[in-house]
Amino acid sequence: MTALDPADVFRAEAAELLACLETTLLDLGDRPEDRALIDTAFRALHTIKGSGAMFGFEQVAAFTHDFETAFDRVRRGEVPVGHDLVNVSLSAKDYIRGLIEEPEASAPIIGEAILAELEQLLGTTGRPAAAPLAPHPEPVADPIPMVEGGWQIGIAFAPDVLRNGTNPLALLDELRDLGACTIVPRLDALPELPGLDPESLAIGWDVTLRAAVTREAIEDVFLFVRDEMTLTLVPVSPAQPDAAPEPVEAAPGPFAPPTVTAPAAGLAAIASVEAPPVAPPAIAPAAPTAERSPARRAEERPASSVRVEAERLDELMDRVGELVIAQARLSQLAGLSADPGLKGIAEEIERLSARLRDTTMSIRMVAIGALFGRFRRLIHDLSRDLGKPVEFVTGGEDTELDKTVIERLADPLVHLIRNAIDHGIEAPGRRAAAAKAATGRITLTAEHVGAQVLVSVRDDGAGLDAARIRAKAEEKGLCAPGAVLTDQQVYQFLFAPGFSTAQEISALSGRGVGMDVVKKTIESLRGTIDIATEPGGGTTVALRLPLTLAIIEGLLIRVGEGRYVIPLAAVEECVELPAGERGGRGRDFLNIRGALVPFLRLRSLFGAAGEPELHQKVIIVAAGEARVGLVADQIIGNHQTVIKSLSKLHADVATFSGATILGDGTAALIIDVGRLVSGGGAEGARAYQEVA
C-alpha cells in the first residue's frame, strides 16, 4: 500500500479547516457578538499556521501568522465585528487557500494588500456597524499585569503528547517570538537508551523570558495544549530574577498531567518530572492542538471514521458490479440445473452479493448538507455585488445522495442560485413598492421521494414572465408565432442554448449560457427538471435525481427479440393491455381507475420485427408529474442493473441512459423514462436505430 504524502494530508485537512473558517466568518456576519464563533475562527487560523510550518508551507504559516495576530484584537474584544471585517477576512481565507493549492499563482502583493486593509479596519474604533464585544474573560487565577523584568516559566508535558502530534519545539519558538529567552531542558527523567521510547516525551523545560509581556500572552502560546501539560509562571523583576514559580492550574484532560516540582533555588536547578501513577487510557481523545501533525490526526481518527480515497471507492463499486453480473449468470445456470446443491449455493451468493452491494452503495452515500454549505459564500458575495440583501435558508441537509451525483450537482446549483438572485429577486426599491420584505430569500432543500432525491431551489422574487419568455423564443426561432404551448413548455425554453431574457450583458448574465448546462448535466445524471412559478411570489426549480449512478433495481422487459430495463423507481404498476387496444399504433390512452393515461407502443418506437404478443403488458411509469404507459411484449422480472455508459458514438442518444450485462452475457439497454416520454415516438425510433 502506498503511504500517504504528509503534504497531501495537510492539504486535505487544511481544506476542511478553511471550510470551517469560511462558515464561521459567515456566521459572524449574522451574529457578530458570538464569542464562541470568534474563538472557533482563531482556533482554525492557529491550527493552519502551526501545521503549515511543520510541513514546509512557510508562506502559508507567515501569512496566517500575520492574519492571526491582527485577528487577535477581535478575540480580545478590542475591535468590534462588522461586515467589512468579515469581507476582508473572507478574502484572507481565499488567499490562504491559494497559497496552499497554487502557491506560484498567489502574488505576495495581494496578501500584503489584504493585510493592510485588515489592519486599517482593526485600527478603527467606535464603528457603527456593531457594538463592541465584551472583553474576553480573565483567567481563573488572579490576573498579573505586564511585568517589566520578565517571567520564569516551567513547562512539563504529558508523556504521550508527541503521539497526539504536538510539537513542543514549535511552542518554544513561539515563546522566543515574545522576547529574549534562556531555555534549559530537564533531563533527570530521561531513561537509558535501551528503554527509550522515541514517541514518549521524557523531558521538560525551564524558560527565563526577558520581555515586558502579560501572563495572558504567554498562556495563549499554550492555548490548545493546556489539558496535556502543567505550566508554571512567576513574574521576575530585574532585582529578583529567581523567584519560585507558582503552578497555573491546567484544564482537566483525559489523563493526569505529570507533576512538576520546581526547587526553591530557582530554574537554574533541574526539576524532576514524575510520571502519573496510572497508565493513560489505550485510546485518548486527540487534543485540538495547532501543532499536531495532520498525518498523525488522520491516524487518530475514531474507528467509526476513516479517510478513503475516492478512487478506491470507485474501484470497489466496479468490482461489486462485476460480482453482481457474475452472480446473475450463476443464478441463471442454477435455474437450468436440477442440482439442489448448486441452487443453494446460487441463492447464498445472491444474498451475500446483495448485502455487499447495499453496503458498498451506502459507503458512497454522502449527506447533501456538505454541498449546501458551499453556497453560503456564493450568496454572500452576490448579495454584496448586486446590492440585494438575501437570506439563505436550507432544509434536508441530512438527505444522502451518491457522491458522484453530489459532485456533478454543484455547478447546476450554482447557475440556478445565481439566476434566482440576479433575475428572480427584485432590487430593494421594487420589493418595497410590492410591499415585500427588504431582504429576499433563497431556499435550498432536499428530500427523498421514493428512490429519488428532490432538490429544490426557490426564490421569493417576481416570478417568471411567460409572455416575455415566449416572445424571446419566437424571436430566436425556437417556436412558431401563435403556436399553442402550455406554460411549462414555455418555461423549458429557458434551458435552450444561448437563450437569455436579460436586456444587457453583465458579469452575471446576458450571454445565455448556464441554464443549458444545467439541463445537460441533470439529464446526464438521469434526472429531470420541473419549474413552478407564481407571479409576484417567486419561482421554484425542482431537480429529481436518482440516489445512485452505479447499480439500480430495474424491471427487465422484452420487446420483440430485444430486452430492455426500466428503472424500478419510475414504475408505478403493471397492467395488461386491453384486447381492443392491441391492434393500434402510435399513442393511445388507457382508463386507469377513472384517470386517462397515455401509453406508447415500444414495438413501434423501436421498430421491432414480427407480430406482437397476444397478451401485451403495459408498465405505468411516472415522469415528473406525468403518468405514462409503456407497452411491452413480456415482463421478465426484477433485475439488479449494473449501469454501463454508452460509447462516445452514442453520447447524443437521449432515449437510453446506458446499458447493462445480463446473466447470459448479452446486453440490455436501459430506458430513460423521462426522455422517452418527452421525446415521443419519432425521437424514440430514431434513438433505437442509432444504438442498434
Tab-separated table of N, CA and C in Angstrom, residues 89-145:
chain	number	residue	atom	x	y	z
A	89	SER	N	-11.793	39.396	5.871
A	89	SER	CA	-11.344	38.122	6.433
A	89	SER	C	-11.619	36.978	5.467
A	90	LEU	N	-12.743	37.032	4.758
A	90	LEU	CA	-13.027	36.021	3.741
A	90	LEU	C	-12.014	36.101	2.601
A	91	SER	N	-11.615	37.314	2.236
A	91	SER	CA	-10.580	37.460	1.204
A	91	SER	C	-9.260	36.868	1.679
A	92	ALA	N	-8.932	37.079	2.971
A	92	ALA	CA	-7.716	36.489	3.526
A	92	ALA	C	-7.791	34.968	3.506
A	93	LYS	N	-8.965	34.432	3.832
A	93	LYS	CA	-9.143	32.983	3.790
A	93	LYS	C	-8.931	32.456	2.365
A	94	ASP	N	-9.452	33.165	1.355
A	94	ASP	CA	-9.258	32.754	-0.039
A	94	ASP	C	-7.780	32.785	-0.421
A	95	TYR	N	-7.061	33.787	0.088
A	95	TYR	CA	-5.635	33.888	-0.229
A	95	TYR	C	-4.857	32.730	0.392
A	96	ILE	N	-5.217	32.351	1.614
A	96	ILE	CA	-4.560	31.201	2.249
A	96	ILE	C	-4.805	29.936	1.421
A	97	ARG	N	-6.034	29.766	0.960
A	97	ARG	CA	-6.332	28.595	0.127
A	97	ARG	C	-5.480	28.605	-1.136
A	98	GLY	N	-5.308	29.782	-1.742
A	98	GLY	CA	-4.466	29.882	-2.928
A	98	GLY	C	-3.014	29.540	-2.638
A	99	LEU	N	-2.499	29.981	-1.475
A	99	LEU	CA	-1.122	29.654	-1.104
A	99	LEU	C	-0.924	28.156	-0.942
A	100	ILE	N	-1.970	27.459	-0.501
A	100	ILE	CA	-1.867	26.012	-0.301
A	100	ILE	C	-2.005	25.263	-1.622
A	101	GLU	N	-2.982	25.651	-2.432
A	101	GLU	CA	-3.283	24.905	-3.653
A	101	GLU	C	-2.399	25.319	-4.822
A	102	GLU	N	-2.171	26.619	-5.001
A	102	GLU	CA	-1.375	27.124	-6.120
A	102	GLU	C	-0.444	28.224	-5.634
A	103	PRO	N	0.616	27.869	-4.902
A	103	PRO	CA	1.486	28.902	-4.337
A	103	PRO	C	2.155	29.780	-5.388
A	104	GLU	N	2.459	29.212	-6.562
A	104	GLU	CA	3.127	30.007	-7.593
A	104	GLU	C	2.222	31.093	-8.156
A	105	ALA	N	0.906	30.838	-8.154
A	105	ALA	CA	-0.036	31.803	-8.740
A	105	ALA	C	-0.529	32.836	-7.737
A	106	SER	N	-0.088	32.740	-6.481
A	106	SER	CA	-0.551	33.664	-5.439
A	106	SER	C	0.473	34.779	-5.270
A	107	ALA	N	0.155	35.956	-5.799
A	107	ALA	CA	1.082	37.087	-5.755
A	107	ALA	C	1.188	37.634	-4.334
A	108	PRO	N	2.407	37.820	-3.816
A	108	PRO	CA	2.555	38.361	-2.458
A	108	PRO	C	1.909	39.724	-2.286
A	109	ILE	N	1.874	40.523	-3.372
A	109	ILE	CA	1.301	41.860	-3.250
A	109	ILE	C	-0.179	41.806	-2.867
A	110	ILE	N	-0.872	40.723	-3.281
A	110	ILE	CA	-2.287	40.573	-2.922
A	110	ILE	C	-2.414	40.337	-1.420
A	111	GLY	N	-1.554	39.454	-0.887
A	111	GLY	CA	-1.581	39.206	0.552
A	111	GLY	C	-1.259	40.453	1.347
A	112	GLU	N	-0.281	41.229	0.873
A	112	GLU	CA	0.074	42.466	1.575
A	112	GLU	C	-1.093	43.449	1.568
A	113	ALA	N	-1.809	43.527	0.437
A	113	ALA	CA	-2.954	44.437	0.364
A	113	ALA	C	-4.069	43.996	1.308
A	114	ILE	N	-4.290	42.681	1.397
A	114	ILE	CA	-5.330	42.175	2.301
A	114	ILE	C	-4.976	42.499	3.749
A	115	LEU	N	-3.720	42.249	4.117
A	115	LEU	CA	-3.301	42.531	5.490
A	115	LEU	C	-3.371	44.019	5.797
A	116	ALA	N	-3.022	44.860	4.810
A	116	ALA	CA	-3.094	46.306	5.025
A	116	ALA	C	-4.540	46.744	5.263
A	117	GLU	N	-5.451	46.183	4.471
A	117	GLU	CA	-6.863	46.523	4.662
A	117	GLU	C	-7.374	46.014	6.004
A	118	LEU	N	-6.920	44.806	6.388
A	118	LEU	CA	-7.334	44.243	7.665
A	118	LEU	C	-6.826	45.098	8.826
A	119	GLU	N	-5.562	45.515	8.755
A	119	GLU	CA	-5.001	46.338	9.821
A	119	GLU	C	-5.687	47.697	9.891
A	120	GLN	N	-6.065	48.239	8.723
A	120	GLN	CA	-6.772	49.515	8.718
A	120	GLN	C	-8.127	49.393	9.418
A	121	LEU	N	-8.838	48.290	9.125
A	121	LEU	CA	-10.132	48.084	9.775
A	121	LEU	C	-9.979	47.864	11.274
A	122	LEU	N	-8.987	47.083	11.648
A	122	LEU	CA	-8.814	46.774	13.059
A	122	LEU	C	-8.259	47.955	13.843
A	123	GLY	N	-7.700	48.916	13.141
A	123	GLY	CA	-7.211	50.102	13.827
A	123	GLY	C	-8.281	51.149	14.021
A	124	THR	N	-9.522	50.900	13.502
A	124	THR	CA	-10.634	51.841	13.629
A	124	THR	C	-11.496	51.440	14.795
A	125	THR	N	-11.797	52.371	15.693
A	125	THR	CA	-12.652	52.087	16.843
A	125	THR	C	-13.938	52.863	16.726
A	126	GLY	N	-14.903	52.412	17.481
A	126	GLY	CA	-16.191	53.101	17.502
A	126	GLY	C	-16.970	52.982	16.229
A	127	ARG	N	-16.800	51.861	15.510
A	127	ARG	CA	-17.509	51.668	14.248
A	127	ARG	C	-18.988	51.456	14.513
A	128	PRO	N	-19.888	52.065	13.708
A	128	PRO	CA	-21.307	51.904	13.940
A	128	PRO	C	-21.848	50.568	13.499
A	129	ALA	N	-21.032	49.758	12.779
A	129	ALA	CA	-21.576	48.509	12.229
A	129	ALA	C	-21.986	47.536	13.313
A	130	ALA	N	-21.309	47.564	14.431
A	130	ALA	CA	-21.640	46.627	15.500
A	130	ALA	C	-21.142	47.193	16.814
A	131	ALA	N	-21.806	46.818	17.880
A	131	ALA	CA	-21.381	47.260	19.203
A	131	ALA	C	-20.130	46.494	19.610
A	132	PRO	N	-19.224	47.160	20.371
A	132	PRO	CA	-18.011	46.455	20.804
A	132	PRO	C	-18.355	45.227	21.615
A	133	LEU	N	-17.518	44.207	21.450
A	133	LEU	CA	-17.736	42.968	22.179
A	133	LEU	C	-17.311	43.125	23.633
A	134	ALA	N	-17.895	42.312	24.474
A	134	ALA	CA	-17.468	42.287	25.862
A	134	ALA	C	-16.045	41.760	25.935
A	135	PRO	N	-15.233	42.289	26.857
A	135	PRO	CA	-13.846	41.810	26.962
A	135	PRO	C	-13.815	40.316	27.196
A	136	HIS	N	-12.731	39.701	26.702
A	136	HIS	CA	-12.562	38.257	26.895
A	136	HIS	C	-12.431	37.962	28.381
A	137	PRO	N	-13.080	36.945	28.912
A	137	PRO	CA	-12.999	36.650	30.344
A	137	PRO	C	-11.565	36.441	30.787
A	138	GLU	N	-11.236	36.964	31.958
A	138	GLU	CA	-9.895	36.801	32.504
A	138	GLU	C	-9.707	35.369	33.003
A	139	PRO	N	-8.477	34.901	33.117
A	139	PRO	CA	-8.233	33.564	33.666
A	139	PRO	C	-8.727	33.453	35.098
A	140	VAL	N	-8.902	32.203	35.541
A	140	VAL	CA	-9.367	31.972	36.909
A	140	VAL	C	-8.370	32.515	37.916
A	141	ALA	N	-7.061	32.325	37.639
A	141	ALA	CA	-6.046	32.841	38.553
A	141	ALA	C	-6.072	34.361	38.558
A	142	ASP	N	-5.579	34.959	39.639
A	142	ASP	CA	-5.558	36.413	39.723
A	142	ASP	C	-4.728	36.968	38.590
A	143	PRO	N	-5.274	37.922	37.824
A	143	PRO	CA	-4.522	38.475	36.696
A	143	PRO	C	-3.281	39.217	37.172
A	144	ILE	N	-2.192	39.031	36.447
A	144	ILE	CA	-0.953	39.730	36.747
A	144	ILE	C	-0.669	40.666	35.596
A	145	PRO	N	-0.464	41.917	35.840
A	145	PRO	CA	-0.249	42.858	34.745
A	145	PRO	C	1.088	42.614	34.060
